[in-house]
Amino acid sequence: MPDIDPWGDVEIGDYSDKMEKFGIDPISDVEDRLPDNLLVRRGIIFGHRGLKEFLDAKEDGEEFAMMTGIMPSGVFHFGHKTVVDQILMYQEMGAEITVTAADIEAYNTRDMSLEKSRELVIEEYLKNYVALGLDLDKVDFYFQSEGGNDYHLKSKQFAKHLTQNEVEATYGSAAPGKITSALTQYADILRPQFDSPKPTVVPVGVDQDPHIRLTREVARKYRDADFYKPSSTYNKFMRGLQGGKMSSSDPKSYIALTDDIKDAKKKIDQAKTGGRDTLEEHREKGAKIEEDMVFELLAFHLIEDDDELARIKREYSSGEMLSGELKQIAKDRLEEFLTEHQRKREEASEKVEQFVRENT
Ligand code: TRP
């Protein structure tokens, strides 16, 4: 088996191990050239490949782009929000934004019909993306199934630059559905360059790195255009509320951005914390903050201010703050966030439907 399977489990464990093995550079290399963003400050975006080239283009006033994709799987939850937060960061930097809905991949690897993908992408993904701040007037959004002739042609041509050995060594399998999904994804990643070559960054979880590596190979070998090798950034995955993996198939592991607020708060109440078994022990030893999923939710999504987060961390890990108090902070923040978000999503709804009618 390969060490990273893009269609497998997303629990990656030790990130430094993967970085070393696959030549991912630490984000600290380029941190001072990135916007002041909590994902960067908190090391949630922890690594990159070739980001200097992308930043050079930006700083030299040349064209630069961001491309990413979503495979529809179910409801849109806080785990997915991290990708959107990155899209927004690059949107603010002035990158050309391209987003695909991976319906061909879902068809081939998840047994999902194109119709079902479409429905999920509109209701769960696009409406939430727009509510979070994606600018529909600027994005090149497309379904893979409707990517256009040039895109599908290039995707097939890219096959010429791969060997069976390479595919098997990278993905652990050369199953036709996987190869097709992979070739489609290379065309996604290079799509911003079809009109004119330009540095492009692809923000992903480290599970997608095999695709990045092979797209870089393809970009180098393809002769009919002068593609830049795509750059990438890698984000950590937020763990599930019960610890372990956050998964669309286990509602207790996530909070969806469309969850009823009462239900969402109940999930916080039931979440795994790093609190100790007895009050006495907690006061004495303090919380095990690394094992606290409520704190993780605060750090990834609900507390923007570093000083405030640091204060909570200090008080909680010293035992001064109890798990119940931490949960109360999270529930208040969550209620505030979800109320506002759900209002914006409602507002975006009609606009998204019109956009999809006109553009796909
Ligand atoms: N394979 C990605 C996933 O499983 C979805 C995807 C398709 C993608 N094309 C992409 C991601 C291009 C980044 C860039 O979620």
mmCIF file of C-alpha atoms and ligand atoms in Angstrom:
data_model
loop_
_atom_site.group_PDB
_atom_site.id
_atom_site.type_symbol
_atom_site.label_atom_id
_atom_site.label_comp_id
_atom_site.label_asym_id
_atom_site.label_seq_id
_atom_site.Cartn_x
_atom_site.Cartn_y
_atom_site.Cartn_z
ATOM 1 C CA MET A 1 0.000 0.000 0.000
ATOM 2 C CA PRO A 2 1.127 3.570 -0.594
ATOM 3 C CA ASP A 3 1.649 5.694 2.504
ATOM 4 C CA ILE A 4 -1.108 8.085 1.602
ATOM 5 C CA ASP A 5 -4.324 6.908 -0.019
ATOM 6 C CA PRO A 6 -6.416 9.787 -1.378
ATOM 7 C CA TRP A 7 -9.543 7.625 -1.342
ATOM 8 C CA GLY A 8 -8.904 6.122 2.069
ATOM 9 C CA ASP A 9 -8.973 7.150 5.672
ATOM 10 C CA VAL A 10 -8.156 10.756 6.470
ATOM 11 C CA GLU A 11 -6.509 10.195 9.822
ATOM 12 C CA ILE A 12 -2.934 10.987 9.040
ATOM 13 C CA GLY A 13 -1.301 11.135 12.435
ATOM 14 C CA ASP A 14 2.237 12.385 12.421
ATOM 15 C CA TYR A 15 2.572 15.211 9.929
ATOM 16 C CA SER A 16 6.301 15.707 10.281
ATOM 17 C CA ASP A 17 6.817 12.133 9.187
ATOM 18 C CA LYS A 18 4.912 12.715 5.935
ATOM 19 C CA MET A 19 6.671 15.999 5.335
ATOM 20 C CA GLU A 20 10.052 14.404 5.546
ATOM 21 C CA LYS A 21 9.089 11.465 3.412
ATOM 22 C CA PHE A 22 7.434 13.388 0.586
ATOM 23 C CA GLY A 23 9.487 16.565 0.636
ATOM 24 C CA ILE A 24 6.794 18.903 1.914
ATOM 25 C CA ASP A 25 8.344 22.136 3.191
ATOM 26 C CA PRO A 26 7.296 23.787 6.475
ATOM 27 C CA ILE A 27 4.965 26.763 6.100
ATOM 28 C CA SER A 28 7.250 28.768 8.410
ATOM 29 C CA ASP A 29 9.477 29.219 5.293
ATOM 30 C CA VAL A 30 7.009 31.621 3.779
ATOM 31 C CA GLU A 31 4.857 32.642 6.705
ATOM 32 C CA ASP A 32 5.885 36.292 6.627
ATOM 33 C CA ARG A 33 4.773 36.547 3.001
ATOM 34 C CA LEU A 34 1.281 35.203 3.697
ATOM 35 C CA PRO A 35 -1.676 37.206 5.013
ATOM 36 C CA ASP A 36 -2.267 37.306 8.738
ATOM 37 C CA ASN A 37 -4.651 34.365 8.909
ATOM 38 C CA LEU A 38 -5.450 32.144 11.863
ATOM 39 C CA LEU A 39 -4.857 28.999 9.835
ATOM 40 C CA VAL A 40 -1.301 30.143 9.229
ATOM 41 C CA ARG A 41 -0.694 31.581 12.708
ATOM 42 C CA ARG A 42 -1.892 28.408 14.404
ATOM 43 C CA GLY A 43 -0.026 25.999 12.166
ATOM 44 C CA ILE A 44 -3.242 24.494 10.782
ATOM 45 C CA ILE A 45 -1.746 25.125 7.374
ATOM 46 C CA PHE A 46 1.516 23.405 8.207
ATOM 47 C CA GLY A 47 3.283 22.739 4.949
ATOM 48 C CA HIS A 48 3.695 23.651 1.310
ATOM 49 C CA ARG A 49 5.299 22.682 -1.922
ATOM 50 C CA GLY A 50 6.623 25.338 -4.251
ATOM 51 C CA LEU A 51 4.702 28.216 -2.693
ATOM 52 C CA LYS A 52 7.578 30.657 -3.235
ATOM 53 C CA GLU A 53 6.957 30.683 -6.968
ATOM 54 C CA PHE A 54 3.306 31.522 -6.365
ATOM 55 C CA LEU A 55 4.178 34.324 -3.930
ATOM 56 C CA ASP A 56 6.826 35.705 -6.288
ATOM 57 C CA ALA A 57 4.193 36.046 -8.998
ATOM 58 C CA LYS A 58 1.890 37.878 -6.630
ATOM 59 C CA GLU A 59 4.614 40.208 -5.420
ATOM 60 C CA ASP A 60 5.829 40.897 -8.969
ATOM 61 C CA GLY A 61 2.320 41.823 -10.078
ATOM 62 C CA GLU A 62 1.998 38.819 -12.385
ATOM 63 C CA GLU A 63 -1.000 36.515 -12.757
ATOM 64 C CA PHE A 64 -1.515 33.885 -10.075
ATOM 65 C CA ALA A 65 -4.293 31.452 -9.334
ATOM 66 C CA MET A 66 -5.811 29.185 -6.729
ATOM 67 C CA MET A 67 -7.584 25.987 -7.628
ATOM 68 C CA THR A 68 -9.326 23.451 -5.460
ATOM 69 C CA GLY A 69 -12.112 20.902 -5.583
ATOM 70 C CA ILE A 70 -14.726 19.209 -3.517
ATOM 71 C CA MET A 71 -15.990 15.706 -3.714
ATOM 72 C CA PRO A 72 -19.595 15.778 -2.569
ATOM 73 C CA SER A 73 -20.037 13.322 0.274
ATOM 74 C CA GLY A 74 -22.819 14.586 2.520
ATOM 75 C CA VAL A 75 -23.563 17.559 4.703
ATOM 76 C CA PHE A 76 -21.136 20.453 4.909
ATOM 77 C CA HIS A 77 -19.476 20.443 8.332
ATOM 78 C CA PHE A 78 -16.741 22.318 10.183
ATOM 79 C CA GLY A 79 -14.128 19.910 8.827
ATOM 80 C CA HIS A 80 -14.935 21.141 5.318
ATOM 81 C CA LYS A 81 -14.896 24.765 6.375
ATOM 82 C CA THR A 82 -11.086 24.782 6.617
ATOM 83 C CA VAL A 83 -10.801 24.446 2.830
ATOM 84 C CA VAL A 84 -13.225 27.317 2.323
ATOM 85 C CA ASP A 85 -11.304 29.505 4.756
ATOM 86 C CA GLN A 86 -8.261 28.918 2.562
ATOM 87 C CA ILE A 87 -10.142 29.748 -0.631
ATOM 88 C CA LEU A 88 -11.170 33.017 1.008
ATOM 89 C CA MET A 89 -7.594 33.778 2.025
ATOM 90 C CA TYR A 90 -6.428 33.433 -1.592
ATOM 91 C CA GLN A 91 -9.443 35.349 -2.856
ATOM 92 C CA GLU A 92 -8.398 38.222 -0.592
ATOM 93 C CA MET A 93 -4.851 38.003 -1.919
ATOM 94 C CA GLY A 94 -6.271 38.630 -5.378
ATOM 95 C CA ALA A 95 -5.731 35.166 -6.888
ATOM 96 C CA GLU A 96 -7.895 33.963 -9.767
ATOM 97 C CA ILE A 97 -10.207 31.436 -8.111
ATOM 98 C CA THR A 98 -11.214 28.106 -9.678
ATOM 99 C CA VAL A 99 -13.345 25.523 -7.879
ATOM 100 C CA THR A 100 -14.554 22.196 -9.199
ATOM 101 C CA ALA A 101 -17.282 19.883 -7.999
ATOM 102 C CA ALA A 102 -15.821 16.392 -8.350
ATOM 103 C CA ASP A 103 -18.881 14.585 -9.628
ATOM 104 C CA ILE A 104 -16.939 12.258 -11.919
ATOM 105 C CA GLU A 105 -14.756 11.220 -9.005
ATOM 106 C CA ALA A 106 -17.800 10.687 -6.754
ATOM 107 C CA TYR A 107 -19.442 8.639 -9.518
ATOM 108 C CA ASN A 108 -16.405 6.397 -9.919
ATOM 109 C CA THR A 109 -15.193 6.052 -6.355
ATOM 110 C CA ARG A 110 -18.268 6.643 -4.170
ATOM 111 C CA ASP A 111 -20.996 5.188 -6.332
ATOM 112 C CA MET A 112 -22.843 8.499 -6.373
ATOM 113 C CA SER A 113 -25.096 9.455 -9.293
ATOM 114 C CA LEU A 114 -24.409 12.717 -11.119
ATOM 115 C CA GLU A 115 -27.857 13.966 -10.092
ATOM 116 C CA LYS A 116 -27.218 13.320 -6.417
ATOM 117 C CA SER A 117 -23.809 14.997 -6.640
ATOM 118 C CA ARG A 118 -25.378 18.011 -8.233
ATOM 119 C CA GLU A 119 -27.983 18.363 -5.536
ATOM 120 C CA LEU A 120 -25.402 18.017 -2.737
ATOM 121 C CA VAL A 121 -23.025 20.442 -4.374
ATOM 122 C CA ILE A 122 -25.674 23.139 -4.642
ATOM 123 C CA GLU A 123 -27.368 22.709 -1.272
ATOM 124 C CA GLU A 124 -24.479 21.668 0.926
ATOM 125 C CA TYR A 125 -21.432 23.127 -0.711
ATOM 126 C CA LEU A 126 -22.066 26.187 -2.871
ATOM 127 C CA LYS A 127 -24.670 27.776 -0.609
ATOM 128 C CA ASN A 128 -22.398 27.415 2.403
ATOM 129 C CA TYR A 129 -19.345 28.613 0.444
ATOM 130 C CA VAL A 130 -21.146 31.747 -0.626
ATOM 131 C CA ALA A 131 -22.484 32.355 2.882
ATOM 132 C CA LEU A 132 -18.879 32.144 4.116
ATOM 133 C CA GLY A 133 -17.722 34.678 1.535
ATOM 134 C CA LEU A 134 -16.959 33.039 -1.838
ATOM 135 C CA ASP A 135 -17.498 35.651 -4.550
ATOM 136 C CA LEU A 136 -19.577 34.086 -7.330
ATOM 137 C CA ASP A 137 -18.826 36.962 -9.675
ATOM 138 C CA LYS A 138 -15.154 36.078 -9.702
ATOM 139 C CA VAL A 139 -14.993 32.296 -9.421
ATOM 140 C CA ASP A 140 -14.578 29.818 -12.282
ATOM 141 C CA PHE A 141 -16.840 27.093 -10.914
ATOM 142 C CA TYR A 142 -17.650 23.927 -12.861
ATOM 143 C CA PHE A 143 -18.784 20.348 -12.463
ATOM 144 C CA GLN A 144 -16.164 17.880 -13.711
ATOM 145 C CA SER A 145 -18.840 16.272 -15.878
ATOM 146 C CA GLU A 146 -19.295 19.618 -17.649
ATOM 147 C CA GLY A 147 -15.675 20.740 -17.770
ATOM 148 C CA GLY A 148 -15.675 21.200 -21.538
ATOM 149 C CA ASN A 149 -13.974 19.516 -24.448
ATOM 150 C CA ASP A 150 -10.509 20.982 -24.016
ATOM 151 C CA TYR A 151 -10.450 19.975 -20.356
ATOM 152 C CA HIS A 152 -11.539 16.408 -21.075
ATOM 153 C CA LEU A 153 -9.077 16.140 -23.954
ATOM 154 C CA LYS A 154 -6.156 17.267 -21.807
ATOM 155 C CA SER A 155 -7.191 14.944 -19.023
ATOM 156 C CA LYS A 156 -6.887 12.030 -21.467
ATOM 157 C CA GLN A 157 -3.638 13.281 -22.970
ATOM 158 C CA PHE A 158 -2.033 13.384 -19.532
ATOM 159 C CA ALA A 159 -2.215 9.581 -19.447
ATOM 160 C CA LYS A 160 0.732 9.559 -21.835
ATOM 161 C CA HIS A 161 3.029 10.900 -19.134
ATOM 162 C CA LEU A 162 2.394 8.264 -16.493
ATOM 163 C CA THR A 163 3.572 4.695 -16.190
ATOM 164 C CA GLN A 164 1.739 1.836 -14.562
ATOM 165 C CA ASN A 165 4.554 1.545 -12.033
ATOM 166 C CA GLU A 166 4.272 5.169 -11.063
ATOM 167 C CA VAL A 167 0.506 4.932 -10.635
ATOM 168 C CA GLU A 168 0.725 1.776 -8.558
ATOM 169 C CA ALA A 169 3.543 3.095 -6.411
ATOM 170 C CA THR A 170 1.677 6.341 -5.785
ATOM 171 C CA TYR A 171 -1.869 5.122 -5.294
ATOM 172 C CA GLY A 172 -1.359 1.459 -4.389
ATOM 173 C CA SER A 173 -3.776 0.561 -7.138
ATOM 174 C CA ALA A 174 -4.341 1.076 -10.826
ATOM 175 C CA ALA A 175 -8.082 0.453 -10.709
ATOM 176 C CA PRO A 176 -9.716 2.126 -13.727
ATOM 177 C CA GLY A 177 -12.044 4.268 -11.585
ATOM 178 C CA LYS A 178 -9.098 5.613 -9.654
ATOM 179 C CA ILE A 179 -6.982 6.306 -12.710
ATOM 180 C CA THR A 180 -9.879 8.128 -14.325
ATOM 181 C CA SER A 181 -10.460 10.217 -11.190
ATOM 182 C CA ALA A 182 -6.769 10.986 -10.909
ATOM 183 C CA LEU A 183 -6.435 12.073 -14.568
ATOM 184 C CA THR A 184 -9.520 14.224 -14.177
ATOM 185 C CA GLN A 185 -8.003 15.843 -11.113
ATOM 186 C CA TYR A 186 -4.762 16.657 -12.976
ATOM 187 C CA ALA A 187 -6.863 18.523 -15.538
ATOM 188 C CA ASP A 188 -8.635 20.324 -12.675
ATOM 189 C CA ILE A 189 -5.360 21.414 -11.158
ATOM 190 C CA LEU A 190 -3.899 22.645 -14.446
ATOM 191 C CA ARG A 191 -7.132 24.230 -15.698
ATOM 192 C CA PRO A 192 -6.312 27.766 -14.480
ATOM 193 C CA GLN A 193 -3.312 27.602 -16.822
ATOM 194 C CA PHE A 194 -5.125 26.482 -19.963
ATOM 195 C CA ASP A 195 -5.457 30.044 -21.288
ATOM 196 C CA SER A 196 -2.145 31.291 -20.017
ATOM 197 C CA PRO A 197 0.416 29.526 -17.833
ATOM 198 C CA LYS A 198 0.629 30.952 -14.321
ATOM 199 C CA PRO A 199 1.689 29.871 -10.838
ATOM 200 C CA THR A 200 -1.241 28.116 -9.193
ATOM 201 C CA VAL A 201 -1.666 27.031 -5.608
ATOM 202 C CA VAL A 202 -3.817 24.083 -4.594
ATOM 203 C CA PRO A 203 -4.801 24.060 -0.912
ATOM 204 C CA VAL A 204 -5.500 20.500 0.206
ATOM 205 C CA GLY A 205 -5.369 18.029 3.046
ATOM 206 C CA VAL A 206 -2.241 15.917 2.933
ATOM 207 C CA ASP A 207 -4.318 12.958 1.689
ATOM 208 C CA GLN A 208 -4.420 14.696 -1.703
ATOM 209 C CA ASP A 209 -0.660 15.014 -1.983
ATOM 210 C CA PRO A 210 -0.297 12.016 -4.331
ATOM 211 C CA HIS A 211 -2.358 13.931 -6.895
ATOM 212 C CA ILE A 212 -0.204 17.010 -6.442
ATOM 213 C CA ARG A 213 2.998 15.055 -6.967
ATOM 214 C CA LEU A 214 1.805 13.404 -10.143
ATOM 215 C CA THR A 215 0.296 16.615 -11.512
ATOM 216 C CA ARG A 216 3.708 18.215 -11.087
ATOM 217 C CA GLU A 217 5.202 15.354 -13.109
ATOM 218 C CA VAL A 218 2.604 15.735 -15.815
ATOM 219 C CA ALA A 219 3.061 19.522 -15.942
ATOM 220 C CA ARG A 220 6.786 19.043 -16.433
ATOM 221 C CA LYS A 221 6.450 16.481 -19.207
ATOM 222 C CA TYR A 222 3.492 17.861 -21.162
ATOM 223 C CA ARG A 223 4.776 19.441 -24.357
ATOM 224 C CA ASP A 224 1.712 21.151 -25.814
ATOM 225 C CA ALA A 225 1.759 23.914 -23.213
ATOM 226 C CA ASP A 226 4.284 25.473 -20.886
ATOM 227 C CA PHE A 227 2.651 24.729 -17.573
ATOM 228 C CA TYR A 228 4.078 25.815 -14.262
ATOM 229 C CA LYS A 229 4.255 22.939 -11.807
ATOM 230 C CA PRO A 230 1.372 23.537 -9.369
ATOM 231 C CA SER A 231 2.180 24.649 -5.831
ATOM 232 C CA SER A 232 0.279 23.369 -2.840
ATOM 233 C CA THR A 233 -0.405 23.986 0.815
ATOM 234 C CA TYR A 234 -1.380 21.325 3.333
ATOM 235 C CA ASN A 235 -3.800 21.685 6.202
ATOM 236 C CA LYS A 236 -4.289 19.579 9.292
ATOM 237 C CA PHE A 237 -7.607 17.845 9.743
ATOM 238 C CA MET A 238 -9.772 18.759 12.656
ATOM 239 C CA ARG A 239 -10.574 15.618 14.616
ATOM 240 C CA GLY A 240 -14.113 14.432 15.241
ATOM 241 C CA LEU A 241 -16.023 15.613 18.317
ATOM 242 C CA GLN A 242 -15.616 12.196 19.899
ATOM 243 C CA GLY A 243 -11.906 12.084 19.089
ATOM 244 C CA GLY A 244 -10.704 10.079 16.092
ATOM 245 C CA LYS A 245 -11.863 10.837 12.610
ATOM 246 C CA MET A 246 -14.451 13.411 11.598
ATOM 247 C CA SER A 247 -16.688 11.674 9.125
ATOM 248 C CA SER A 248 -19.754 12.650 7.111
ATOM 249 C CA SER A 249 -21.204 9.224 7.812
ATOM 250 C CA ASP A 250 -21.139 9.738 11.602
ATOM 251 C CA PRO A 251 -23.287 12.741 12.673
ATOM 252 C CA LYS A 252 -21.920 12.635 16.231
ATOM 253 C CA SER A 253 -18.426 13.291 14.917
ATOM 254 C CA TYR A 254 -19.235 16.645 13.307
ATOM 255 C CA ILE A 255 -21.292 19.792 13.534
ATOM 256 C CA ALA A 256 -22.819 20.724 10.208
ATOM 257 C CA LEU A 257 -23.142 24.386 9.364
ATOM 258 C CA THR A 258 -26.835 23.754 8.806
ATOM 259 C CA ASP A 259 -27.348 21.838 12.066
ATOM 260 C CA ASP A 260 -30.197 22.966 14.241
ATOM 261 C CA ILE A 261 -28.641 25.091 16.959
ATOM 262 C CA LYS A 262 -30.076 23.007 19.779
ATOM 263 C CA ASP A 263 -28.691 19.809 18.259
ATOM 264 C CA ALA A 264 -25.331 21.441 17.665
ATOM 265 C CA LYS A 265 -25.079 22.454 21.317
ATOM 266 C CA LYS A 266 -26.015 18.949 22.375
ATOM 267 C CA LYS A 267 -23.085 17.657 20.312
ATOM 268 C CA ILE A 268 -20.778 19.974 22.245
ATOM 269 C CA ASP A 269 -22.172 18.621 25.501
ATOM 270 C CA GLN A 270 -21.383 15.102 24.340
ATOM 271 C CA ALA A 271 -17.946 15.859 22.933
ATOM 272 C CA LYS A 272 -14.740 14.325 24.196
ATOM 273 C CA THR A 273 -12.833 16.681 26.489
ATOM 274 C CA GLY A 274 -9.482 16.663 28.194
ATOM 275 C CA GLY A 275 -11.070 17.259 31.582
ATOM 276 C CA ARG A 276 -10.096 14.987 34.473
ATOM 277 C CA ASP A 277 -12.343 12.433 36.146
ATOM 278 C CA THR A 278 -12.873 14.306 39.388
ATOM 279 C CA LEU A 279 -13.004 17.977 40.245
ATOM 280 C CA GLU A 280 -10.144 17.526 42.663
ATOM 281 C CA GLU A 281 -7.891 15.907 40.086
ATOM 282 C CA HIS A 282 -8.824 18.545 37.497
ATOM 283 C CA ARG A 283 -7.973 21.418 39.806
ATOM 284 C CA GLU A 284 -4.684 19.769 40.651
ATOM 285 C CA LYS A 285 -3.452 18.599 37.248
ATOM 286 C CA GLY A 286 -5.441 20.722 34.793
ATOM 287 C CA ALA A 287 -7.001 19.577 31.507
ATOM 288 C CA LYS A 288 -5.237 17.527 28.861
ATOM 289 C CA ILE A 289 -5.725 20.134 26.207
ATOM 290 C CA GLU A 290 -4.341 18.040 23.338
ATOM 291 C CA GLU A 291 -7.170 15.589 23.844
ATOM 292 C CA ASP A 292 -9.911 18.175 24.022
ATOM 293 C CA MET A 293 -12.140 18.314 20.954
ATOM 294 C CA VAL A 294 -14.044 21.371 22.169
ATOM 295 C CA PHE A 295 -10.836 23.356 22.419
ATOM 296 C CA GLU A 296 -9.911 22.137 18.943
ATOM 297 C CA LEU A 297 -13.185 23.485 17.545
ATOM 298 C CA LEU A 298 -12.544 26.840 19.207
ATOM 299 C CA ALA A 299 -9.013 27.009 17.838
ATOM 300 C CA PHE A 300 -9.920 26.012 14.270
ATOM 301 C CA HIS A 301 -13.108 28.009 13.888
ATOM 302 C CA LEU A 302 -14.666 29.906 16.722
ATOM 303 C CA ILE A 303 -12.054 32.143 18.347
ATOM 304 C CA GLU A 304 -10.263 34.581 16.100
ATOM 305 C CA ASP A 305 -8.320 36.471 18.770
ATOM 306 C CA ASP A 306 -5.018 34.791 19.695
ATOM 307 C CA ASP A 307 -4.835 36.436 23.116
ATOM 308 C CA GLU A 308 -8.249 35.196 24.030
ATOM 309 C CA LEU A 309 -7.441 31.671 22.889
ATOM 310 C CA ALA A 310 -4.181 31.754 24.831
ATOM 311 C CA ARG A 311 -5.997 32.867 27.973
ATOM 312 C CA ILE A 312 -8.490 30.009 27.692
ATOM 313 C CA LYS A 313 -5.682 27.564 27.083
ATOM 314 C CA ARG A 314 -3.803 28.792 30.138
ATOM 315 C CA GLU A 315 -6.778 28.705 32.469
ATOM 316 C CA TYR A 316 -8.016 25.358 31.217
ATOM 317 C CA SER A 317 -4.689 23.574 31.296
ATOM 318 C CA SER A 318 -3.956 24.902 34.777
ATOM 319 C CA GLY A 319 -7.242 23.533 36.099
ATOM 320 C CA GLU A 320 -8.696 26.920 36.846
ATOM 321 C CA MET A 321 -11.286 26.456 34.092
ATOM 322 C CA LEU A 322 -13.507 23.368 34.028
ATOM 323 C CA SER A 323 -14.685 21.407 30.983
ATOM 324 C CA GLY A 324 -18.230 22.579 31.601
ATOM 325 C CA GLU A 325 -17.069 26.170 31.459
ATOM 326 C CA LEU A 326 -15.120 25.550 28.279
ATOM 327 C CA LYS A 327 -18.189 23.933 26.740
ATOM 328 C CA GLN A 328 -20.295 26.933 27.699
ATOM 329 C CA ILE A 329 -17.891 29.254 25.869
ATOM 330 C CA ALA A 330 -18.057 26.978 22.830
ATOM 331 C CA LYS A 331 -21.841 26.808 22.879
ATOM 332 C CA ASP A 332 -22.183 30.576 23.070
ATOM 333 C CA ARG A 333 -19.740 31.089 20.212
ATOM 334 C CA LEU A 334 -21.324 28.370 18.161
ATOM 335 C CA GLU A 335 -24.790 29.790 18.567
ATOM 336 C CA GLU A 336 -23.583 33.188 17.496
ATOM 337 C CA PHE A 337 -21.734 31.777 14.507
ATOM 338 C CA LEU A 338 -24.466 29.432 13.299
ATOM 339 C CA THR A 339 -27.239 32.005 13.656
ATOM 340 C CA GLU A 340 -25.334 34.452 11.505
ATOM 341 C CA HIS A 341 -24.184 31.810 9.044
ATOM 342 C CA GLN A 342 -27.613 30.294 8.552
ATOM 343 C CA ARG A 343 -29.085 33.718 7.926
ATOM 344 C CA LYS A 344 -26.421 34.384 5.279
ATOM 345 C CA ARG A 345 -26.977 30.978 3.725
ATOM 346 C CA GLU A 346 -30.664 31.710 3.375
ATOM 347 C CA GLU A 347 -29.795 35.025 1.765
ATOM 348 C CA ALA A 348 -27.372 33.374 -0.660
ATOM 349 C CA SER A 349 -29.766 30.641 -1.666
ATOM 350 C CA GLU A 350 -31.532 32.302 -4.596
ATOM 351 C CA LYS A 351 -28.311 33.772 -5.947
ATOM 352 C CA VAL A 352 -26.606 30.372 -5.941
ATOM 353 C CA GLU A 353 -29.511 28.706 -7.710
ATOM 354 C CA GLN A 354 -29.502 31.384 -10.369
ATOM 355 C CA PHE A 355 -25.729 31.098 -10.749
ATOM 356 C CA VAL A 356 -25.962 27.344 -11.258
ATOM 357 C CA ARG A 357 -28.770 27.744 -13.816
ATOM 358 C CA GLU A 358 -26.763 30.260 -15.798
ATOM 359 C CA ASN A 359 -23.267 28.823 -15.518
ATOM 360 C CA THR A 360 -23.501 25.063 -15.610
HETATM 361 N N1 TRP B 1 -10.123 14.568 -4.814
HETATM 362 C C1 TRP B 1 -10.649 15.675 -4.061
HETATM 363 C C2 TRP B 1 -11.415 15.116 -2.831
HETATM 364 O O1 TRP B 1 -11.474 13.945 -2.622
HETATM 365 C C3 TRP B 1 -11.577 16.539 -4.866
HETATM 366 C C4 TRP B 1 -10.885 17.211 -6.020
HETATM 367 C C5 TRP B 1 -11.147 17.011 -7.338
HETATM 368 C C6 TRP B 1 -9.836 18.187 -5.963
HETATM 369 N N2 TRP B 1 -10.370 17.816 -8.116
HETATM 370 C C7 TRP B 1 -9.562 18.543 -7.310
HETATM 371 C C8 TRP B 1 -9.138 18.770 -4.920
HETATM 372 C C9 TRP B 1 -8.568 19.474 -7.605
HETATM 373 C C10 TRP B 1 -8.132 19.714 -5.227
HETATM 374 C C11 TRP B 1 -7.865 20.055 -6.567
HETATM 375 O O2 TRP B 1 -11.956 15.861 -2.054
#
